[in-house]
Coordinates of C-alpha atoms in Angstrom, one line a residue:
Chain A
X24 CA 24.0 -19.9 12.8
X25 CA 24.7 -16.2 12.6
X26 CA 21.0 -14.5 11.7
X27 CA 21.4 -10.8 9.7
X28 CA 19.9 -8.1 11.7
X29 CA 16.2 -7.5 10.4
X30 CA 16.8 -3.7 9.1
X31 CA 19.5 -5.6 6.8
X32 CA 17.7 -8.3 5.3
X33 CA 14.6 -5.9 4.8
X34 CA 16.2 -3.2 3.2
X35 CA 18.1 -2.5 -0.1
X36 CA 21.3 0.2 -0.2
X37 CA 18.9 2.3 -0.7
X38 CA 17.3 2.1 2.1
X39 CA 13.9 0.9 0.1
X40 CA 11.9 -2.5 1.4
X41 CA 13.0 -5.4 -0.8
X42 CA 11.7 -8.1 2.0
X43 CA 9.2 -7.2 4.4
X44 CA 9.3 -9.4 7.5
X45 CA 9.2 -7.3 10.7
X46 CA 8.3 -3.4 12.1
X47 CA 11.4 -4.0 13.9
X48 CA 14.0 -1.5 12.7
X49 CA 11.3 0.8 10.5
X50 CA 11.5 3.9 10.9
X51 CA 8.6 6.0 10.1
X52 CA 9.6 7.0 6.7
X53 CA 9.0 3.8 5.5
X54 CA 5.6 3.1 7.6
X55 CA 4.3 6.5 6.2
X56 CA 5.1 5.8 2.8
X57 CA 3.3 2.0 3.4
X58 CA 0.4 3.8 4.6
X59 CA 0.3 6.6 1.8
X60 CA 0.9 4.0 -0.9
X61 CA -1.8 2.1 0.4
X62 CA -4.6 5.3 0.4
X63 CA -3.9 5.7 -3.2
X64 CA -4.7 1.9 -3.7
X65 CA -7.7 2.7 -1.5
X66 CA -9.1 5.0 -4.4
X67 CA -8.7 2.3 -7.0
X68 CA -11.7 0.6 -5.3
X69 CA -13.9 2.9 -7.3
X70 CA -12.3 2.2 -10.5
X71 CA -14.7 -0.4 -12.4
X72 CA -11.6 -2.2 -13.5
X73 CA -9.9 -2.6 -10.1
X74 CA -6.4 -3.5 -11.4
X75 CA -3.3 -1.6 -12.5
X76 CA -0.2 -3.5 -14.3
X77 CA 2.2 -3.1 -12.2
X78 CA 2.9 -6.5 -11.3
X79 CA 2.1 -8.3 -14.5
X80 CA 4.2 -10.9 -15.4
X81 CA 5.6 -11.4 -12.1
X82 CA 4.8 -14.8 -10.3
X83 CA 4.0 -14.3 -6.6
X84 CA 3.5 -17.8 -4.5
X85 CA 1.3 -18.2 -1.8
X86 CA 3.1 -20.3 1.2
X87 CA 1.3 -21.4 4.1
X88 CA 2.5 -23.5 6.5
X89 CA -0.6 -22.3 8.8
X90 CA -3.9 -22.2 7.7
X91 CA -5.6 -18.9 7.1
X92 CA -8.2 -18.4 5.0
X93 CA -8.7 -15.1 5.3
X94 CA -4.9 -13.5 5.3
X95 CA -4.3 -16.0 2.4
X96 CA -7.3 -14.7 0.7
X97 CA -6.5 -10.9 1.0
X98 CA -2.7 -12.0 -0.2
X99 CA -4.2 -13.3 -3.4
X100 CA -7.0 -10.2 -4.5
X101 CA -3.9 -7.7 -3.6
X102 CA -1.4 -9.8 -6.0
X103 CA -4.4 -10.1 -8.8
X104 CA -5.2 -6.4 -8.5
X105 CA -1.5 -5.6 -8.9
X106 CA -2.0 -8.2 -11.9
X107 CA 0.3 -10.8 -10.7
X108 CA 0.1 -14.3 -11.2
X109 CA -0.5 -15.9 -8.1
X110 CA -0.4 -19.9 -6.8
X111 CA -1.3 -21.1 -3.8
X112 CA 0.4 -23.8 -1.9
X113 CA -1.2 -26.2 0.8
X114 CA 2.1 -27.3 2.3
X115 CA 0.5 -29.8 4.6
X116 CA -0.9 -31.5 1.4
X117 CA 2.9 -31.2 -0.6
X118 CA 5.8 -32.2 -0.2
X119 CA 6.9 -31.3 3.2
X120 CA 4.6 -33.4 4.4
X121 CA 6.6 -36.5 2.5
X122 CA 9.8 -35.6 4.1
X123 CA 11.2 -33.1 1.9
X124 CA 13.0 -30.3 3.4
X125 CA 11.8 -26.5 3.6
X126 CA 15.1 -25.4 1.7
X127 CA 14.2 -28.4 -1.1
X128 CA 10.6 -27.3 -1.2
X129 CA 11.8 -23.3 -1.7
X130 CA 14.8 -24.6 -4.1
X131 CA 12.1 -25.9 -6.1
X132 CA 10.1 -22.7 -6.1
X133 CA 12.6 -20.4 -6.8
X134 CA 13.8 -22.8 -9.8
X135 CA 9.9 -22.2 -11.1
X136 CA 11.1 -18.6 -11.6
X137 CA 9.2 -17.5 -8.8
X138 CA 9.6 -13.7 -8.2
X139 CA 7.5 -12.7 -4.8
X140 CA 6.8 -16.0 -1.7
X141 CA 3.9 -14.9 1.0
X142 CA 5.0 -16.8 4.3
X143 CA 3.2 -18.0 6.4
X144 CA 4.4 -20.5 9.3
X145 CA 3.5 -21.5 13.0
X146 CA 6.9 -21.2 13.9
X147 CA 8.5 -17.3 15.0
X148 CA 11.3 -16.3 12.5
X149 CA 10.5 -19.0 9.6
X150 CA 10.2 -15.9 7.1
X151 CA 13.5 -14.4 8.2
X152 CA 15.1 -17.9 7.5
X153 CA 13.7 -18.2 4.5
X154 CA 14.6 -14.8 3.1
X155 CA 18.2 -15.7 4.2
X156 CA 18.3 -18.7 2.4
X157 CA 16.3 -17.6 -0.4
X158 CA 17.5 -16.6 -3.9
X159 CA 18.2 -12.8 -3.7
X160 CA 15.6 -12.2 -6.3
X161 CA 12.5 -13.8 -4.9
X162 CA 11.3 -11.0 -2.3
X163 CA 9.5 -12.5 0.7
X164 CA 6.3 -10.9 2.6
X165 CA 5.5 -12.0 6.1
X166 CA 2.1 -13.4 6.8
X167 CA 2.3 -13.8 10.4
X168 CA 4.9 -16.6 12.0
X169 CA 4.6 -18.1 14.9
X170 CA 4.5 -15.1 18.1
X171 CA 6.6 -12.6 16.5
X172 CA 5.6 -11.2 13.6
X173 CA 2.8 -9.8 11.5
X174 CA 3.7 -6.9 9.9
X175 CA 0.8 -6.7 7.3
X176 CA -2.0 -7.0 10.1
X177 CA -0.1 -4.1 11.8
X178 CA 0.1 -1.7 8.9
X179 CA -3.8 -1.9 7.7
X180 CA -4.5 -1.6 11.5
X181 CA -2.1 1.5 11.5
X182 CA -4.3 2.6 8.3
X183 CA -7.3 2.0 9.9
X184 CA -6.7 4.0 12.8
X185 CA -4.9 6.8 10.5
X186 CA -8.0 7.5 7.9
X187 CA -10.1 7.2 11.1
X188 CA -8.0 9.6 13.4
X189 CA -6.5 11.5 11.0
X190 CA -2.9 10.8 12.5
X191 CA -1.3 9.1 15.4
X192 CA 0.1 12.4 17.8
X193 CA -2.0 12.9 21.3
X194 CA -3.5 9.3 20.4
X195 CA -4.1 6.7 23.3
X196 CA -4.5 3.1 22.0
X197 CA -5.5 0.3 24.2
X198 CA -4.8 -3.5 23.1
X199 CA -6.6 -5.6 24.9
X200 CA -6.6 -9.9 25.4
X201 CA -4.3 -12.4 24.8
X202 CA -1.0 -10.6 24.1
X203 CA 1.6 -13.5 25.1
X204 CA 0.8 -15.3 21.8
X205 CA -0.1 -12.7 19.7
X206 CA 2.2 -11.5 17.0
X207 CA 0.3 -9.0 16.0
X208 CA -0.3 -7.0 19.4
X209 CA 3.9 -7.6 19.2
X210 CA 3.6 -5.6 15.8
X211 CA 1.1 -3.4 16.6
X212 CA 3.2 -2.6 19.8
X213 CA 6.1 -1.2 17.7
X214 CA 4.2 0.4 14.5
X215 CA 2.2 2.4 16.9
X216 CA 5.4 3.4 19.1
X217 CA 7.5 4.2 15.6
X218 CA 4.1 5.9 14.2
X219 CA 4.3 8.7 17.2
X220 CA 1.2 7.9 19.2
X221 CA 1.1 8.8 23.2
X222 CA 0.4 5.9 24.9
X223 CA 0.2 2.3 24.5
X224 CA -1.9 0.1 27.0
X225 CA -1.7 -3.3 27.2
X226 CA -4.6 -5.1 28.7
X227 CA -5.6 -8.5 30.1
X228 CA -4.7 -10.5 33.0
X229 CA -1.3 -11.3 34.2
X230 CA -0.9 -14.4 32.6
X231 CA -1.5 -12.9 29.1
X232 CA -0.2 -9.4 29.6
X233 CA 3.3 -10.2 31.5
X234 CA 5.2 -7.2 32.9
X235 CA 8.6 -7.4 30.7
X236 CA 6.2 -5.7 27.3
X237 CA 6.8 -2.2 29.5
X238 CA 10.3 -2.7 28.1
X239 CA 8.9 -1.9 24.9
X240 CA 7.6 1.2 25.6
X241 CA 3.9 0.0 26.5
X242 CA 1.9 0.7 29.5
X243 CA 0.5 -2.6 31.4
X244 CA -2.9 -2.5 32.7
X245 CA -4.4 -5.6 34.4
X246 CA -7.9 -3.5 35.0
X247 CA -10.0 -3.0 31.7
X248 CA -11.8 0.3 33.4
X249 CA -8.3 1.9 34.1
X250 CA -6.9 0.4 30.6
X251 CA -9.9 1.7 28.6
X252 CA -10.2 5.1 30.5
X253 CA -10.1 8.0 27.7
X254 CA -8.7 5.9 25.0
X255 CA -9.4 7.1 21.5
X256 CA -8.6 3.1 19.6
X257 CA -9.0 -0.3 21.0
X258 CA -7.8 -3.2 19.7
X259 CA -9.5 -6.3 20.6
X260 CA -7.5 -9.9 20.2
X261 CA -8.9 -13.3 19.5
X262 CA -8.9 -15.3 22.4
X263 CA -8.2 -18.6 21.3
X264 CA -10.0 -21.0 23.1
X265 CA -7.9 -24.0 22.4
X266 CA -6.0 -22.0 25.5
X267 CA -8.9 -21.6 27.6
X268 CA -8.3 -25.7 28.5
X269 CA -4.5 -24.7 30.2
X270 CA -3.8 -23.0 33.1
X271 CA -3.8 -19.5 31.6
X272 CA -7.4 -18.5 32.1
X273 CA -9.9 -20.0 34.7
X274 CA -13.1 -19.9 32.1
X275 CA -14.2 -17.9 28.9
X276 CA -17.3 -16.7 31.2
X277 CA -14.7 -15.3 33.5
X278 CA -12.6 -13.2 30.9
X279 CA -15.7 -12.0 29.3
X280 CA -16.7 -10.6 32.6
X281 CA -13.6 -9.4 33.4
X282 CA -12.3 -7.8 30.1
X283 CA -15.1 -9.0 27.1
X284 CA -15.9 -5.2 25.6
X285 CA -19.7 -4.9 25.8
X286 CA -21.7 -1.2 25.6
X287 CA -21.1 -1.1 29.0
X288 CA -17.6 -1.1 29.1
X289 CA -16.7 0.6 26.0
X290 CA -18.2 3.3 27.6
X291 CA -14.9 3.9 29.7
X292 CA -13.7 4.8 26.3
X293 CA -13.9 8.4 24.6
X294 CA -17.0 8.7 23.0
X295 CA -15.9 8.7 19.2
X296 CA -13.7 5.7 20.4
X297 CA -12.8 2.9 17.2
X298 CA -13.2 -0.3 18.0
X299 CA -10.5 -2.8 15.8
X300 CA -10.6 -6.4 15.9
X301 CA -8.2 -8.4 13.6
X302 CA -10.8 -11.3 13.0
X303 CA -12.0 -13.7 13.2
X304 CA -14.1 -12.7 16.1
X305 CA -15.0 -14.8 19.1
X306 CA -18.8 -13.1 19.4
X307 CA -19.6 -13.1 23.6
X308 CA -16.1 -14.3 24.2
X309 CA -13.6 -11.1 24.2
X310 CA -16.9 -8.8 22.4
X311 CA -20.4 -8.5 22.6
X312 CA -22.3 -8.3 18.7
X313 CA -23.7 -5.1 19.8
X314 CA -19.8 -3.5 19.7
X315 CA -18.7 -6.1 17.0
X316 CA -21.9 -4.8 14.7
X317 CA -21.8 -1.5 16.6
X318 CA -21.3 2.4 15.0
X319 CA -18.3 2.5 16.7
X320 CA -17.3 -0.5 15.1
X321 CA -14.0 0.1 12.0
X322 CA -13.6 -4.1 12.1
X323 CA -15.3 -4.5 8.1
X324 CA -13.2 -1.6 7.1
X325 CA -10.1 -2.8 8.7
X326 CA -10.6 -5.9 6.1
X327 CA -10.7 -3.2 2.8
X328 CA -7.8 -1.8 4.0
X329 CA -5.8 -5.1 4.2
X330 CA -6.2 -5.2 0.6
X331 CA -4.7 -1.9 0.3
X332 CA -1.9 -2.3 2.4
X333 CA -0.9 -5.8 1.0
X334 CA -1.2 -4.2 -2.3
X335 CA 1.6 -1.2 -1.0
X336 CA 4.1 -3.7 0.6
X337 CA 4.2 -6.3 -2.3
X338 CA 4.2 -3.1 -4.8
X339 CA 7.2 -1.5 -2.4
X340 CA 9.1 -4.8 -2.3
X341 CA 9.2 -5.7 -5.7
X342 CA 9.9 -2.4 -6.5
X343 CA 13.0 -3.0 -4.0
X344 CA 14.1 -6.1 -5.2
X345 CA 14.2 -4.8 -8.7
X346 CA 16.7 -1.7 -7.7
X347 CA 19.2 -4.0 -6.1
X348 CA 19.2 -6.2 -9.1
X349 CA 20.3 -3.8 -11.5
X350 CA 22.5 -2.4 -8.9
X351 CA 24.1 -5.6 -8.7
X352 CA 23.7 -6.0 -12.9
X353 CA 25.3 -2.4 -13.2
X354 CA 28.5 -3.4 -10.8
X355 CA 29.1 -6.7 -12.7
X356 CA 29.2 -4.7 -16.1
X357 CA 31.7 -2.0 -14.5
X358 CA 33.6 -5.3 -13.1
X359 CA 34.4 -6.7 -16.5
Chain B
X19 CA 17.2 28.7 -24.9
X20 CA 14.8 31.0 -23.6
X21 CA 11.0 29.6 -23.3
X22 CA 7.9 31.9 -23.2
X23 CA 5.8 30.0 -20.7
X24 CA 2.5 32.8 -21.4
X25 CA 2.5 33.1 -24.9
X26 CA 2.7 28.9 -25.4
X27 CA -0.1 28.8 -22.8
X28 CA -2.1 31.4 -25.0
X29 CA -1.8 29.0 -27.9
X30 CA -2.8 25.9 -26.1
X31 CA -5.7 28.6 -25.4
X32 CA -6.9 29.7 -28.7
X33 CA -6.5 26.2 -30.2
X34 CA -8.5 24.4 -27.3
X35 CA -11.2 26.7 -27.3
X36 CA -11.4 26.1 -31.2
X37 CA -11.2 22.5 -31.0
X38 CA -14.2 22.6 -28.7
X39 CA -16.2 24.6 -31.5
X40 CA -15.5 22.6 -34.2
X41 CA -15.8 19.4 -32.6
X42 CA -18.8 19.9 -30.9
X43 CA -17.3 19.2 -27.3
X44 CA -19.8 20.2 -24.2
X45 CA -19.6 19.2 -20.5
X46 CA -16.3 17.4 -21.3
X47 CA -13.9 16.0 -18.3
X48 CA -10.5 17.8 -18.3
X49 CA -7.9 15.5 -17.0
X50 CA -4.5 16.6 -15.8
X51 CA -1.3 13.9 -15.7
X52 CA 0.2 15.0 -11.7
X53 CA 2.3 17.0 -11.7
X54 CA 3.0 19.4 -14.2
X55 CA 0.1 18.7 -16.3
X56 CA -2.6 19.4 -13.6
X57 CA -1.1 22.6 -13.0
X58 CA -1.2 23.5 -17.1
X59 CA -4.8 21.7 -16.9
X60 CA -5.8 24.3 -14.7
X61 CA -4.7 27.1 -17.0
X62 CA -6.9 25.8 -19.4
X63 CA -10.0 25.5 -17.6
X64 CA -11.3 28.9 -18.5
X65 CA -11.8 28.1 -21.8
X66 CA -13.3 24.6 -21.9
X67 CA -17.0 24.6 -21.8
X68 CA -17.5 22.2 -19.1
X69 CA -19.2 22.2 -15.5
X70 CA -17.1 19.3 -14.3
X71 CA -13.9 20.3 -12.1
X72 CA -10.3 19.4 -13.2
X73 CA -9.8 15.5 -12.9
X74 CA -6.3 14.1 -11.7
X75 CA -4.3 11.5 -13.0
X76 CA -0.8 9.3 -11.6
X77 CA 0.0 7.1 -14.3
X78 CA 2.7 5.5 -11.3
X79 CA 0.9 2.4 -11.2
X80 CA 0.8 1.9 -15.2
X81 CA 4.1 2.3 -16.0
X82 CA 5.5 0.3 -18.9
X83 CA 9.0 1.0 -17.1
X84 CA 8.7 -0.4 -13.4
X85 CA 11.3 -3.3 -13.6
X86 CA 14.0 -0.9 -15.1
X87 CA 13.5 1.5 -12.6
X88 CA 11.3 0.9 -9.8
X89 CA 8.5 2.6 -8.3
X90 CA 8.1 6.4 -7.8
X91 CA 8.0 6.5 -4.0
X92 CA 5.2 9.8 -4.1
X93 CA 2.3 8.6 -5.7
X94 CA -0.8 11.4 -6.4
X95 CA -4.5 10.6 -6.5
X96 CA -6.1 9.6 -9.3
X97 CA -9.4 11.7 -9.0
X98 CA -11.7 10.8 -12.1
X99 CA -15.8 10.9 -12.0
X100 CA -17.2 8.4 -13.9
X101 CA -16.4 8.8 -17.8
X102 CA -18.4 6.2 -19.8
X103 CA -19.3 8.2 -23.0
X104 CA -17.5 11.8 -22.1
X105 CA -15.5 13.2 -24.1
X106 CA -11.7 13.8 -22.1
X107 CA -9.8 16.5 -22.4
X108 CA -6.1 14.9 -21.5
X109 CA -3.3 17.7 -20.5
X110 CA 0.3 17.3 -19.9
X111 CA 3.2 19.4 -19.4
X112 CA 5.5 17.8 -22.0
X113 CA 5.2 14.8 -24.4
X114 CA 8.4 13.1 -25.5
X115 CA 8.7 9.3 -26.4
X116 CA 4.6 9.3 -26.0
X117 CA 5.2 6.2 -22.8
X118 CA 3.2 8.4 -20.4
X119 CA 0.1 9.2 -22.4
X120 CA 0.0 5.3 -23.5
X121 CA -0.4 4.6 -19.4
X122 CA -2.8 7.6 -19.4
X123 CA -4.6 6.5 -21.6
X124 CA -5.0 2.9 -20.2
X125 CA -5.7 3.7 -16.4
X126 CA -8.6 6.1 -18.5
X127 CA -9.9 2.9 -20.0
X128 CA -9.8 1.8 -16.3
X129 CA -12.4 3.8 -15.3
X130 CA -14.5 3.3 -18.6
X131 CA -14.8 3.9 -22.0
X132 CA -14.8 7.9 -22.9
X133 CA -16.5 8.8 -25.9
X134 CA -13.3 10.8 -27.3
X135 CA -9.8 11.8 -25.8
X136 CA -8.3 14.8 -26.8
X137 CA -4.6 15.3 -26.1
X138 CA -3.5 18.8 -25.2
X139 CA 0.6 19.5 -24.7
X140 CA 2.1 22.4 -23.5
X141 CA 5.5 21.4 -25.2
X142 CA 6.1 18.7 -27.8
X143 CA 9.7 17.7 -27.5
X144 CA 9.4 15.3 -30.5
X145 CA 11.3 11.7 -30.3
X146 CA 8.7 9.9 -30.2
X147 CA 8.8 6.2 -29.6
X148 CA 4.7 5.2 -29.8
X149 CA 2.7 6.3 -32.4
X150 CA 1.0 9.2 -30.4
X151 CA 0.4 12.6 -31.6
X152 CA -1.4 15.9 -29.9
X153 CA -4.5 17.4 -31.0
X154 CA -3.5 20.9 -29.0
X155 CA 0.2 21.8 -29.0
X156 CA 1.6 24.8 -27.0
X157 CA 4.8 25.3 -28.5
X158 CA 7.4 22.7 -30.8
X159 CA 10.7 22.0 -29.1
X160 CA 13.6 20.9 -30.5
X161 CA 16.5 20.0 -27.9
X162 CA 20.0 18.4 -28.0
X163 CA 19.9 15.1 -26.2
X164 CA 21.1 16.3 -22.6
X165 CA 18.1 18.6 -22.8
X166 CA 15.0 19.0 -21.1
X167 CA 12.4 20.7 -20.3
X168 CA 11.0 21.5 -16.3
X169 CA 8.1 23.0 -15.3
X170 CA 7.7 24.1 -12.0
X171 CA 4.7 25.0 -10.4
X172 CA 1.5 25.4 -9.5
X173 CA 2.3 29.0 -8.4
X174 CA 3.8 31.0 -9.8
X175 CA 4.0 28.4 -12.8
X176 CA 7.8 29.0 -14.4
X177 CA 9.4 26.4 -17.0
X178 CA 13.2 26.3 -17.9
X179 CA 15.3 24.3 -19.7
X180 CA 18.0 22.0 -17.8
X181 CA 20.8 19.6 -18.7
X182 CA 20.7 16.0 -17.6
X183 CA 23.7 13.9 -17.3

């Protein structure tokens, strides 16, 4: 089957998000205005009513296919503060699970007079598929999918290191861990690339960091002295230790000691050096709780900001979807 | 149609600084609607008797109109200090169908319940679709339908009148 390019499928004619599935093919308009709409959702915070109507009356549907309480969670505060109605749906307990088809399942959705599905799925490019097979009214957000994608993770670490840094030029960003199965370094990789900043570095060992990322324009570093050396952000990965068991890594005590950041370490970094981690953290396994609890230490306010950001895209994509349909209302009424 | 930006701004002025008087109004929060109503907010900071500075306000996110036609892509700050019990001074460059001050109005609520809310106007186009009226008018517009007003600013701050198609 012939896929559409992802620029395509994520953008209206007028060039405005109407899906949002990928960085790939974003330019930095488009990540700018993601991270500028999400400051001004930032401020709301302080509000004592911390919702605004601009989703009201819209249905948005929660649908993981992966578990993940926390993205799911900050999925369904940023659609309740934009006033949506949200529902949540545990697809290993529904119908999928009884032998009904992912097209029946979204068929049936869409039929509810759904408007907005959050996608969630172990398997790279289930989101894409379902935005091409979807309804062209129901926008569809990304919530990570399988190793290629997480777009939202990306952006409120792009925000993170923006109201931190105050901008991305002359920066030096090190991502460090497992980056083979991480779709977030993946998107990471190419927001901080289209965001401007001077060097990416990739580090871990060779079975986690292979050589064919330097193709997208990242620097690999096998060493964690040479990889953190004068790095103003570092981004620490989960290691998942259902891994640890294959052949990838000899032991957790070995990567710890080899590339876990600890004070020690960290100090290889500039001195107002962030530390990021996109949760949930692996304490003494790629960081030490003195750098996870550390003042150096953005990983609580990378969580607010996730709110913020989700808030932005779902805001920016409905707000998408809405222009193409009366575009397409306003050519049927010029066709009759 | 020729519009005299100075003396309408010497009206709002007068009136405001009356209003204040009579009603009593101390230490009260003026709030400008971005963009053209900050800028004639600050104008009018001279003569209110207040030690607050000028509040901002981006009604984007309250919008009765978003599924007609989308999302603004610039959205301002919203920059209001708390306002349980204050009396709010709300400014805007030009109220029409009365849509934007309903959305002031209810992001204001957001933030909590002011003790009054005082709406200030540098032009009143009439047409009005809610029932909203100003306490403080500049100057009373009456345009043909293809008309309308646009204020340009902060400095120099220069209005003229334009035709939509």
């Amino acid at each position: 089957m012939m896929r559409s390019e992802p620029r395509a499928l994520q953008l209206n004619e007028h060039g405005q998000l109407k899906h949002f599935l990928t960085l790939d093919g974003l330019d930095k308009t488009i990540l700018t205005e993601i991270l500028d709409r999400a400051d001004s959702f930032l401020s709301m915070g302080e509000q004592s009513v911390k919702k605004v109507p601009l989703l009201r009356g819209k249905t948005v549907v929660n649908l993981f296919f992966e578990n993940s309480t926390r993205t799911r969670t900050t999925f369904e505060l940023a659609a309740k503060r934009l006033s949506a109605d949200v529902i949540n749906l545990n697809i290993e307990t529904s119908a999928t699970s009884k032998g009904e088809s992912l097209l029946d399942t979204l068929k049936n959705l869409e039929a509810m007079q759904s408007d907005m599905f959050i996608v969630r799925h172990s398997d790279s490019g289930a989101a894409h598929f379902i935005a091409e097979h979807c309804t062209p009214n129901v926008a569809i957000i990304n919530a990570g999918d399988g190793r290629h994608a997480h777009p939202t993770q990306a952006m409120l670490d792009m925000l993170t290191i923006r109201r931190h840094k105050g901008g991305f030029d002359g920066l030096k960003v090190a991502i460090v861990g497992d980056i083979l199965h991480s779709r977030v370094a993946r998107s990471q990789l190419q927001a901080l690339t289209t965001l401007g900043v001077s060097e990416v570095r990739l580090v871990g060992p060779k079975t986690l960091v292979p050589s064919f990322f330097a193709d997208m324009g990242a620097t690999i570093c096998h060493d964690l002295e040479v990889g953190l050396k004068e790095v103003d952000v570092i981004v620490m990965l989960r290691l998942q230790k259902e891994r640890m068991k294959g052949a990838l890594l000899p032991s957790e005590s070995e990567f710890y000691r080899l590339y876990g950041l600890t004070e020690e370490t960290l100090a290889w970094a500039k001195s107002d050096a962030i530390v990021m981690h996109p949760g949930p953290i692996n304490r003494g396994v790629e960081i030490s709780s003195e750098v996870a609890d550390g003042t150096h230490s953005v990983i609580l306010n990378q969580v607010t900001n996730g709110i913020a950001v989700r808030m932005a895209v779902m805001s920016m994509a409905m707000s998408g979807q809405v222009q193409s349909q009366n575009d397409d209302e306003s050519v049927a009424r010029e066709g009759k | 149609m020729t519009l005299h930006l100075d003396k309408a701004l010497m009206s709002m002025k007068a009136q405001l600084a009356d209003y204040c008087k009579e009603k009593n109004i101390e230490d009260a929060i003026v709030v400008g609607i971005h963009s053209g109503g900050v800028w004639v907010a600050e104008q009018l900071m001279t003569v209110v008797p207040t030690t607050e500075p000028l509040a901002t306000l981006d009604i984007t996110f309250y919008r009765d109109d978003f599924t007609k036609v989308g999302l603004n892509p610039k959205v301002n700050q919203t920059l209001l200090p708390a306002i349980e019990g204050r009396h709010v001074i709300l400014v805007d460059d030009v109220l029409m169908s009365g849509r934007t001050i309903r959305a002031a109005m209810n992001e204001i609520f957001d933030f909590g319940r002011p003790a009054s809310i005082t709406l200030a106007i540098l032009y009143d186009l009439g047409q009005r679709e809610l029932p909203i009226a100003a306490d403080i008018v500049g100057e009373h517009l009456t345009l043909s339908a293809d008309q309308r007003v646009k204020l340009t600013g902060p400095t120099p701050l220069s209005v003229s009148v334009v035709v939509t198609h």
